[in-house]
Tab-separated table of C-alpha atoms in Angstrom:
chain	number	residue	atom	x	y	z
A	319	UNK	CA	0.000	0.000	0.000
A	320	UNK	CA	1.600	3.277	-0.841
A	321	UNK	CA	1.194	6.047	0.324
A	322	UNK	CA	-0.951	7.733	-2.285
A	323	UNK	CA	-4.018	5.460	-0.631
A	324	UNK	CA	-4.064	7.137	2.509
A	325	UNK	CA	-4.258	11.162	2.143
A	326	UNK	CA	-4.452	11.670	5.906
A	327	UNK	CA	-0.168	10.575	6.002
A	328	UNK	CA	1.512	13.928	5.042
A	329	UNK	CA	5.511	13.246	5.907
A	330	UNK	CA	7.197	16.391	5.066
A	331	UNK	CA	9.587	15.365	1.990
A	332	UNK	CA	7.857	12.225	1.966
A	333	UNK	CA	6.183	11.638	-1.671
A	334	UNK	CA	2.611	12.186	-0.563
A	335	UNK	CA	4.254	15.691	0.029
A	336	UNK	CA	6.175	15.562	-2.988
A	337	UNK	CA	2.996	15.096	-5.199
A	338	UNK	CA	1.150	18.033	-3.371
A	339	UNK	CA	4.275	20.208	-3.819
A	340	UNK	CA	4.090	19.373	-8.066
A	341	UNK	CA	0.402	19.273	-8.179
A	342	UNK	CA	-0.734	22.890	-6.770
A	343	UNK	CA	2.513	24.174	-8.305
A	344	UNK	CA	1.371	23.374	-11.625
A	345	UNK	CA	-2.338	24.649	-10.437
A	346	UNK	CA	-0.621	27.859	-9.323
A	347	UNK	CA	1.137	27.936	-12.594
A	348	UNK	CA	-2.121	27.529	-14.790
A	349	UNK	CA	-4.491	29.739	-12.603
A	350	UNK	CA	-1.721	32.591	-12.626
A	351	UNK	CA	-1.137	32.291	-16.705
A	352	UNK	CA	-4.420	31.357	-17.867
A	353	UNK	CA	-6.970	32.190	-15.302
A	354	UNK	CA	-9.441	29.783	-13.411
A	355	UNK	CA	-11.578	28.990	-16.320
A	356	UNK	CA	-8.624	26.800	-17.766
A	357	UNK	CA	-8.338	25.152	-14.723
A	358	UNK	CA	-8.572	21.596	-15.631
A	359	UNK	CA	-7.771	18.941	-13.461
A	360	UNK	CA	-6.153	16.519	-16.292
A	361	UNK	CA	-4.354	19.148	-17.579
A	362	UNK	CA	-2.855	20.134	-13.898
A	363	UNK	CA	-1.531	16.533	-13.731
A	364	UNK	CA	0.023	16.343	-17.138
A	365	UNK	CA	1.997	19.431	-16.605
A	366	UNK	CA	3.144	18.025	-12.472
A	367	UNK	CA	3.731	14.954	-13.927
A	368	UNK	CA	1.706	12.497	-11.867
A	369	UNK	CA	-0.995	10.466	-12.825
A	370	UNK	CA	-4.606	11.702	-13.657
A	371	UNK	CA	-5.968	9.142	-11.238
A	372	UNK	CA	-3.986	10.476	-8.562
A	373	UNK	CA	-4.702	13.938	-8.621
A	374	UNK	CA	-8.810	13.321	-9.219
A	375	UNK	CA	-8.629	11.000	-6.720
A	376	UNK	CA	-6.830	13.438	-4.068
A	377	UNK	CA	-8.862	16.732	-5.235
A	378	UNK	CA	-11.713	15.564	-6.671
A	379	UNK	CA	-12.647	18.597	-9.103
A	380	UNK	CA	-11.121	22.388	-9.737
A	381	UNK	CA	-12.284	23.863	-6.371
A	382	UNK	CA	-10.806	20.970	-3.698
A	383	UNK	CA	-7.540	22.250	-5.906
A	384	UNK	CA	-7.611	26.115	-5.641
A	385	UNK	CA	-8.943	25.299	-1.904
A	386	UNK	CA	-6.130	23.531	-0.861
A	387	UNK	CA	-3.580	26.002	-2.756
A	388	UNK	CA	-4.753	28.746	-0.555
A	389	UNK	CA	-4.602	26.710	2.293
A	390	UNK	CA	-0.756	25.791	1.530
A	391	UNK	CA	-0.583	29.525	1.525
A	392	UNK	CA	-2.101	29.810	4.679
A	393	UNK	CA	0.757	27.437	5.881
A	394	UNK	CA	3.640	29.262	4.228
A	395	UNK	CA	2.009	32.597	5.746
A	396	UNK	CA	4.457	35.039	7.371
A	397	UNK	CA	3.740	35.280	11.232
A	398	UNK	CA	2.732	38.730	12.432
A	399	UNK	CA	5.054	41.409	13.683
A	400	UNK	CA	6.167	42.345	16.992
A	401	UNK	CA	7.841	45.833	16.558
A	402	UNK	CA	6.180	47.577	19.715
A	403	UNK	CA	4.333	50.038	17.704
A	404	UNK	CA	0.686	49.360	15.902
A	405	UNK	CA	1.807	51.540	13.105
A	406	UNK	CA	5.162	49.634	12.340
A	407	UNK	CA	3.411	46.566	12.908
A	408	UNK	CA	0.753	47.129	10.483
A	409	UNK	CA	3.209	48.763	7.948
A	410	UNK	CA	4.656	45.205	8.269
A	411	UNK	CA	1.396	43.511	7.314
A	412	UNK	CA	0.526	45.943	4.180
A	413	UNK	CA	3.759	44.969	2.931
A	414	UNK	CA	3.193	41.346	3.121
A	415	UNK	CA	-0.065	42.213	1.416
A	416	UNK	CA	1.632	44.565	-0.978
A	417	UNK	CA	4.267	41.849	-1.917
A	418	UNK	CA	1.767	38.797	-2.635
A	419	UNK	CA	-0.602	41.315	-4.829
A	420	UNK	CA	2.130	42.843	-6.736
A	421	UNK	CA	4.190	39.305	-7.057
A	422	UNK	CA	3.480	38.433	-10.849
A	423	UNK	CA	2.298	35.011	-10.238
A	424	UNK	CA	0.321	35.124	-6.548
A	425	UNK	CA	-1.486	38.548	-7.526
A	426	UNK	CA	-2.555	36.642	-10.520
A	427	UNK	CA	-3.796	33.557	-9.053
A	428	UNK	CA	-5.628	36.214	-6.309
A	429	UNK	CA	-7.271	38.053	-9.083
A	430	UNK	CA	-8.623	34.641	-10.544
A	431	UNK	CA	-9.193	32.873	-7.741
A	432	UNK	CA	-11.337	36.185	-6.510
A	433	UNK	CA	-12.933	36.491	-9.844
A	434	UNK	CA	-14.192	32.480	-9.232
A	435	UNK	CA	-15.214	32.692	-5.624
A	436	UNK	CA	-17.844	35.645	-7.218
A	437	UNK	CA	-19.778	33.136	-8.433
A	438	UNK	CA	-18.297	29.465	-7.326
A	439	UNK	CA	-19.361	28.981	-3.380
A	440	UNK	CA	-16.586	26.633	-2.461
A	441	UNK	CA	-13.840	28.607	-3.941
A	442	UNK	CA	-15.373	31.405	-2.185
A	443	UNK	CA	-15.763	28.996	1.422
A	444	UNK	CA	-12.264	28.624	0.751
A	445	UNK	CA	-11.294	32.078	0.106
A	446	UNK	CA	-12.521	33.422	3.575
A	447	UNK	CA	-11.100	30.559	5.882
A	448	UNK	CA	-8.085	31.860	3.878
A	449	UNK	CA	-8.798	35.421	5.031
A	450	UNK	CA	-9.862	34.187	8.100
A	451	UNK	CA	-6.418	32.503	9.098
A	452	UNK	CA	-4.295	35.560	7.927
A	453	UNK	CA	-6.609	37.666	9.866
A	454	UNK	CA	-6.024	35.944	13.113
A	455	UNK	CA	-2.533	35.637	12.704
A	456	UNK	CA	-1.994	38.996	12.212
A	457	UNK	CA	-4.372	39.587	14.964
A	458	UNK	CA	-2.445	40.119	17.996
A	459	UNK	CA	-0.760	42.861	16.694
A	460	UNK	CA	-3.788	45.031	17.688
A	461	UNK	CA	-4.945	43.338	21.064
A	462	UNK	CA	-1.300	44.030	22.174
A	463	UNK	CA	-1.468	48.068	21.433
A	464	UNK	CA	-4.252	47.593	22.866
A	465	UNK	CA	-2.733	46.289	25.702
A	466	UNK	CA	-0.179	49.229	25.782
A	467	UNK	CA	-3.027	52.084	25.434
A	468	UNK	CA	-2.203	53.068	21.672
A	469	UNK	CA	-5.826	52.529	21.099
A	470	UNK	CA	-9.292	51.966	22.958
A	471	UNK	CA	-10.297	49.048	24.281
A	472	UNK	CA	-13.148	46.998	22.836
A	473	UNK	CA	-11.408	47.590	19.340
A	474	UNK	CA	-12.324	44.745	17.036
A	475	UNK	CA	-8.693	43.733	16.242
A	476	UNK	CA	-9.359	41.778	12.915
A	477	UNK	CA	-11.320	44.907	11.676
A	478	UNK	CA	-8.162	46.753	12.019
A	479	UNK	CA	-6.617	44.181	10.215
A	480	UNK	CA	-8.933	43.931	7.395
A	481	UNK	CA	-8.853	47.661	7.104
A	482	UNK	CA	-5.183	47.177	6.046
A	483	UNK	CA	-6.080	44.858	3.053
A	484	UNK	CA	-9.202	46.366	1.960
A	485	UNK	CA	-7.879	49.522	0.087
A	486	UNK	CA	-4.714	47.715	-1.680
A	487	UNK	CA	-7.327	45.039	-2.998
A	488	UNK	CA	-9.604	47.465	-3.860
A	489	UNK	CA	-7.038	49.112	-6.043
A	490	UNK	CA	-5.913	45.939	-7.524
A	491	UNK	CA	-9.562	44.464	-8.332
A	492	UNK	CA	-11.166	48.225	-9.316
A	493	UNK	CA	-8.428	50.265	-10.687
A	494	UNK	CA	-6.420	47.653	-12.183
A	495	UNK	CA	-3.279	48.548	-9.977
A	496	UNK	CA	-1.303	46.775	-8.088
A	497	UNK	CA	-0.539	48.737	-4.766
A	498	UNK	CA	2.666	50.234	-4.369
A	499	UNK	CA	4.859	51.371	-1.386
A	500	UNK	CA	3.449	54.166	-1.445
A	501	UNK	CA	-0.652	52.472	-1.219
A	502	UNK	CA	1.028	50.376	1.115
A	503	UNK	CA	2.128	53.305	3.944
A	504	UNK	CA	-1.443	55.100	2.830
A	505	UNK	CA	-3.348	51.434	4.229
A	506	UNK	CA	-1.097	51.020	7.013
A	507	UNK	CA	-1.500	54.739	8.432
A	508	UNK	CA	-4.862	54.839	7.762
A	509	UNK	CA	-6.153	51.776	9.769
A	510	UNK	CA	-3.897	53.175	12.519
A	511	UNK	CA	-5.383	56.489	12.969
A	512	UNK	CA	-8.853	54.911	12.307
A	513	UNK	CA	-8.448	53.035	15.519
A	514	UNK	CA	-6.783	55.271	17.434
A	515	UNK	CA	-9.948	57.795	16.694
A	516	UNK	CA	-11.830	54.760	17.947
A	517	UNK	CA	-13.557	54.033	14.504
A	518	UNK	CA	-12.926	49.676	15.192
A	519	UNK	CA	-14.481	49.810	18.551
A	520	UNK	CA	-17.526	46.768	18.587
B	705	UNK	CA	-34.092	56.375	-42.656
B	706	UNK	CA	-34.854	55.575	-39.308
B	707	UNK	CA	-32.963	56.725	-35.962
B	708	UNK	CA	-31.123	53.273	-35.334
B	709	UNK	CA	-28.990	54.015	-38.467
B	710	UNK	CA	-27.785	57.257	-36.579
B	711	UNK	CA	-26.026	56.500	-33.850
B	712	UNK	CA	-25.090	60.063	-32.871
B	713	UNK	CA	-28.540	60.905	-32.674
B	714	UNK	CA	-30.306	59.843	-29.016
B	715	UNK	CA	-33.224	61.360	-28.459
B	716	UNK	CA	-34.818	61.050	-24.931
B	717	UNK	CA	-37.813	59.074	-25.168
B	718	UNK	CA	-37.327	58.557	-28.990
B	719	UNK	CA	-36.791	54.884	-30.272
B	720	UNK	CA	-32.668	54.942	-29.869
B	721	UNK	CA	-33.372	55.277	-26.141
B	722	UNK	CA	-36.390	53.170	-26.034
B	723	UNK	CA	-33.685	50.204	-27.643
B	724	UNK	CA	-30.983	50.977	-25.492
B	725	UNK	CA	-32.834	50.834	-22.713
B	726	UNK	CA	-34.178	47.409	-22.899
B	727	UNK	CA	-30.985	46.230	-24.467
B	728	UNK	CA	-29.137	47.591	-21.502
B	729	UNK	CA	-32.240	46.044	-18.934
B	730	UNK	CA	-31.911	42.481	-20.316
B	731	UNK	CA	-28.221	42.481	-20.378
B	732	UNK	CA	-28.476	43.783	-16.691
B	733	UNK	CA	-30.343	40.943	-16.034
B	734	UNK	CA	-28.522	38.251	-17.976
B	735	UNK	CA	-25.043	39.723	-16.162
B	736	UNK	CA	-26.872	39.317	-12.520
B	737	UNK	CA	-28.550	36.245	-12.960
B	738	UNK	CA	-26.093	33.623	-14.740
B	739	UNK	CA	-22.532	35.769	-14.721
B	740	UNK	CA	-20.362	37.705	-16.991
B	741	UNK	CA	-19.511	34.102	-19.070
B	742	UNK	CA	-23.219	33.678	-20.265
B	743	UNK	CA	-23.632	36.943	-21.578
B	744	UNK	CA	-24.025	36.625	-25.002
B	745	UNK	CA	-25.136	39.230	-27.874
B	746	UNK	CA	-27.905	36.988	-29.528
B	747	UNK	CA	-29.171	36.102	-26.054
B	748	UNK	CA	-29.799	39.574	-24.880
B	749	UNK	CA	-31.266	41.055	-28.392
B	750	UNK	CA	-33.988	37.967	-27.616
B	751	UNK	CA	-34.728	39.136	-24.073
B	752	UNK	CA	-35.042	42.428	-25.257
B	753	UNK	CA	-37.315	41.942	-28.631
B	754	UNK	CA	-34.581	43.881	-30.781
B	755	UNK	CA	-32.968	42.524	-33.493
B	756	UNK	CA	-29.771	41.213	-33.419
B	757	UNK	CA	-28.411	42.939	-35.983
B	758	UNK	CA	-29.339	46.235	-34.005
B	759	UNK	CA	-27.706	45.129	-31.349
B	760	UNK	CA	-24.249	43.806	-32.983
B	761	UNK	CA	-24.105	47.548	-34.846
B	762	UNK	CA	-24.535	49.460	-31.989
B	763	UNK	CA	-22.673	47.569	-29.593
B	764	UNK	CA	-20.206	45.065	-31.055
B	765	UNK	CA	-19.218	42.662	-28.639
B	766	UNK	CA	-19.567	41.840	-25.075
B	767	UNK	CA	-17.128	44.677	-23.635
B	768	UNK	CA	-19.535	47.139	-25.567
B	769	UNK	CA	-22.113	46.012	-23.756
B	770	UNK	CA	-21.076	45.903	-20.226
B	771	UNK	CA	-19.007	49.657	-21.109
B	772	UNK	CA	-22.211	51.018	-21.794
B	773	UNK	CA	-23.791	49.414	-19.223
B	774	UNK	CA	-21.416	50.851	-16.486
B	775	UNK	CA	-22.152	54.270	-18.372
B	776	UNK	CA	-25.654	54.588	-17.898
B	777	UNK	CA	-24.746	53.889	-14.001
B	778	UNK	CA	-22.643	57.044	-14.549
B	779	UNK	CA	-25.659	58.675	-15.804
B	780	UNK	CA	-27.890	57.828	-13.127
B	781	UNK	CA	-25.642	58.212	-10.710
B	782	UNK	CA	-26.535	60.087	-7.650
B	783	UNK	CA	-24.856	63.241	-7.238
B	784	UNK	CA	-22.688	64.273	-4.513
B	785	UNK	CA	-24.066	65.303	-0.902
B	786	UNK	CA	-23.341	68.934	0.436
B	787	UNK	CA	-23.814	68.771	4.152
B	788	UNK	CA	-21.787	71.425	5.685
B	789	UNK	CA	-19.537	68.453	7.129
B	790	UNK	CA	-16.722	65.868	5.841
B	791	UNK	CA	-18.300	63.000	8.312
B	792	UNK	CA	-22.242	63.533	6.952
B	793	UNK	CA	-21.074	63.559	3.382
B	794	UNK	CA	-19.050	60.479	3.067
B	795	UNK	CA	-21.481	59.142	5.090
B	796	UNK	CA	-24.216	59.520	2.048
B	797	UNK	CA	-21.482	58.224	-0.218
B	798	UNK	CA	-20.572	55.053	1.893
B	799	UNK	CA	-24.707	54.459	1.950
B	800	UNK	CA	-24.920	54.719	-1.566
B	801	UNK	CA	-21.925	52.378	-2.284
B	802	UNK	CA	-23.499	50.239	0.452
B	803	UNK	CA	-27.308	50.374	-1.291
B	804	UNK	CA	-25.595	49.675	-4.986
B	805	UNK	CA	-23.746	46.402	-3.083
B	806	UNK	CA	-26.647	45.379	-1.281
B	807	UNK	CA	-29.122	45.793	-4.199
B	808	UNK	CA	-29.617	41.772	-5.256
B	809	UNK	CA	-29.620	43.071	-9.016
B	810	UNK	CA	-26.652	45.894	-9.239
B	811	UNK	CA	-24.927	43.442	-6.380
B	812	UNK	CA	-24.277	40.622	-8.948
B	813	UNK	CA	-23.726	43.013	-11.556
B	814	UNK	CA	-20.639	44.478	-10.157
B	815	UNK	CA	-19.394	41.312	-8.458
B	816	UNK	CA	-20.044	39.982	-12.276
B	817	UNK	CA	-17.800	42.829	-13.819
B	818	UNK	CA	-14.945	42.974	-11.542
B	819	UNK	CA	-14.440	39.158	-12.120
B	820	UNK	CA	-14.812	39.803	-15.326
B	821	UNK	CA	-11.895	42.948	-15.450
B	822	UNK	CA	-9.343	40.406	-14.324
B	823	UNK	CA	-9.280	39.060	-17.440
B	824	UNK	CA	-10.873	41.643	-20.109
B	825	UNK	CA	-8.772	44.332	-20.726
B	826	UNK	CA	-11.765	46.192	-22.667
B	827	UNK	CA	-13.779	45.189	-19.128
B	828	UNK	CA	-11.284	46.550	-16.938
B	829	UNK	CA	-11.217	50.138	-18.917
B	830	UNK	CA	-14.710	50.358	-18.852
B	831	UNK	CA	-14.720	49.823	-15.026
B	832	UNK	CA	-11.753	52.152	-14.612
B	833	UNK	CA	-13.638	54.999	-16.082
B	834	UNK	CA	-16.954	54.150	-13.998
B	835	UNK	CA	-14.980	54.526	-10.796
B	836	UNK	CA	-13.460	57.785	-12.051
B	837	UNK	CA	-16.298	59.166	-13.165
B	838	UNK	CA	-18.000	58.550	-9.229
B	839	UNK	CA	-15.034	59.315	-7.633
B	840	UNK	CA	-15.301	62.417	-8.995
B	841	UNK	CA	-18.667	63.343	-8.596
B	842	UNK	CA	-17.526	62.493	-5.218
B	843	UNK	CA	-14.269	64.560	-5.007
B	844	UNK	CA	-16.026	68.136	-3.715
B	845	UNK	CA	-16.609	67.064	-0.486
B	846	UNK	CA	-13.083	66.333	0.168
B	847	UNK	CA	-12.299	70.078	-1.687
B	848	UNK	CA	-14.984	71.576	0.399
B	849	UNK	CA	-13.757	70.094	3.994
B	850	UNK	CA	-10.235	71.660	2.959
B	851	UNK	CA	-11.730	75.139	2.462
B	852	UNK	CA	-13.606	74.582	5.855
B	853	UNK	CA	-10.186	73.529	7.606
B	854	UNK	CA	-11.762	70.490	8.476
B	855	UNK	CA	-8.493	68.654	7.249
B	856	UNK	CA	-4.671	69.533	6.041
B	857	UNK	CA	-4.577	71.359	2.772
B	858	UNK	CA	-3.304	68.841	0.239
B	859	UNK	CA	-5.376	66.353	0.969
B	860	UNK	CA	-5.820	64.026	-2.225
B	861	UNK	CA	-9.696	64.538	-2.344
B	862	UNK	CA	-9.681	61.179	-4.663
B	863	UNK	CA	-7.915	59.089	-2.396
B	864	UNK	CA	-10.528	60.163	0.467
B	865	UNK	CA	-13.854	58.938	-1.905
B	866	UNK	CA	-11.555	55.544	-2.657
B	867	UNK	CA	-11.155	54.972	0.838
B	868	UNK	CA	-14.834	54.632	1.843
B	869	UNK	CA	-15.467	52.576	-1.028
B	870	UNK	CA	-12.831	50.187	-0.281
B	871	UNK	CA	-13.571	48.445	3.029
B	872	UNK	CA	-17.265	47.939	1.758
B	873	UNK	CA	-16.124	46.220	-1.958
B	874	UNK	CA	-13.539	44.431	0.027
B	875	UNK	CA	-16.163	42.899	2.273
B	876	UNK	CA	-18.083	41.741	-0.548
B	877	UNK	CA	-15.169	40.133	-2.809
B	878	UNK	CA	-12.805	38.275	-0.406
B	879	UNK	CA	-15.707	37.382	2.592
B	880	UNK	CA	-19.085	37.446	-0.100
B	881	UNK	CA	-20.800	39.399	2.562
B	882	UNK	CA	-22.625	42.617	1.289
B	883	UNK	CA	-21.906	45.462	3.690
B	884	UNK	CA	-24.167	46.159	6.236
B	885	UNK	CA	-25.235	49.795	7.660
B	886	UNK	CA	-22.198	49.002	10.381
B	887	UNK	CA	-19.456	48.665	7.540
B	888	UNK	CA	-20.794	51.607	5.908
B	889	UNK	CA	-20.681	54.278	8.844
B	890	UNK	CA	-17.262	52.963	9.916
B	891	UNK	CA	-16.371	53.046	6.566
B	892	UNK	CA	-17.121	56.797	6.107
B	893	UNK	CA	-15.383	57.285	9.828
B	894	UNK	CA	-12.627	55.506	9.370
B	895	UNK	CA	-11.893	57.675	6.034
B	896	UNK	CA	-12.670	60.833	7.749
B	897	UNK	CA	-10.568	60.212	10.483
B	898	UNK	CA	-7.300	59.817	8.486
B	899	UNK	CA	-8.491	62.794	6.224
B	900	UNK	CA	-8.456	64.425	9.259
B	901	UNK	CA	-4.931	62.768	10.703
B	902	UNK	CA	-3.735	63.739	7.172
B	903	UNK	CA	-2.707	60.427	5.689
B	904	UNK	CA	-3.887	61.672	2.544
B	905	UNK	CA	-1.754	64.611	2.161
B	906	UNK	CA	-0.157	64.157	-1.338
């Protein structure tokens, strides 16, 4: 029995892990040059090189596939900062946002896997837990200036995060831009005064 | 020679208006009910008892269509609020962005179109100029609240209007949840409050 039969045995470096790695690559790879309506699940297998069988098997159809390549970026996430400030920290987290929108192949496979989840519901189930986990990651950052009196308590700490994200996506999905340093010091500043001024208070 | 051979010539009322009108209505509805992909010429010309032929002058191709589309939103759109403070008037503008989201039909629309301007160039331009266009309309209260001292003089008034509009699309796109009265006001707060802390001084 090899390992392909049981998906629950994930050894790091093992080949179960070695077949994820190849598969959501090539996903990645498609969704980022050709959008998700070329998503095809033989065609993702042909270009990792691993059987058909394996990868339908594993995934089942397009969304198991773009669900589990956002949660592999959930795992390779950055861990929030710890600079002592609010502002520094969340300058820290627009430019992780700023970074994955702008990077040529990740702000592509956000813009189409975005684009899907508008009218595919498990793309977009799997969109927010992504959301979700980066949100309360990056979480802490807030309960701890609140903590030190930078801003009032009762602030809803992953509204201040999301407040971050929200104009540097908006630019990117609406304008067509992707942010710069520049959007990125705009975001960051802005959620911080906005909860100092006690705008993210529940 | 009638007035469909004349495109220049739109008479309120007359026929050219009458067809664009229900040309516009049924490819409203198409876009809202089955998504950007379904929208097709033949299809809409049906809906909307015109001839196809009308419809494949006047508008060409999809990316007419939905251009057009977004420009009669321009047209109807609802013009800026003048109410003696920076707080009240993007306020009214975070409620109207919050009413257009919220509205089942215009709702799917623009989730339909965005999706759609991550991969249509023609799409994306037409949605580009739709934002411009309501940004600004918007724009005057930001000019206003400068002449008032209300915030620092060079204050982009653009970047102001963007920044209510961008928590609310956010929460639509990457959660699916249309934004609620609660994401509106702290929407318009929140963007007041770093007018005010001046973190959109050019």
């Amino acid at each position: 029995m090899n390992e392909d039969s049981e998906p629950g045995t994930v050894r790091p470096g093992g080949r179960t892990a070695r077949v994820r790695a190849s598969v959501l690559r090539a996903a990645g790879d498609v969704l980022a040059e050709r959008g998700f309506a070329h998503l095809d699940l033989a065609d993702v297998a042909r270009r990792a090189g691993v059987g058909k069988t394996t990868v339908y098997r594993r995934w089942g159809a397009v969304a198991g596939l773009v669900a589990d390549l956002l949660a592999e970026m959930v795992e390779e996430s950055v861990p929030h900062a710890e600079t002592g400030s609010l502002l520094n920290d969340l300058k820290a987290n627009a430019n992780l946002v700023r970074r994955t929108l702008c990077d040529p192949r990740q702000g592509a496979l956000f813009k189409a896997v975005i684009a899907a989840a508008t009218y595919d519901e498990r793309t977009a189930q799997a969109l927010r837990r992504f959301y979700d986990a980066r949100v309360t990651e990056w979480a802490p950052c807030v309960t701890q200036a609140i903590d030190r009196g930078e801003v009032p308590a009762g602030t809803d700490p992953c509204e201040v995060i999301r407040a971050v994200s929200a104009p540097l996506y908006y630019r990117l999905l609406t304008i067509g831009e992707p942010p710069d340093e520049t959007a990125a010091e705009r975001a960051a500043r802005a959620a911080a005064a906005g909860a100092r001024a006690g705008v993210y208070v529940r």
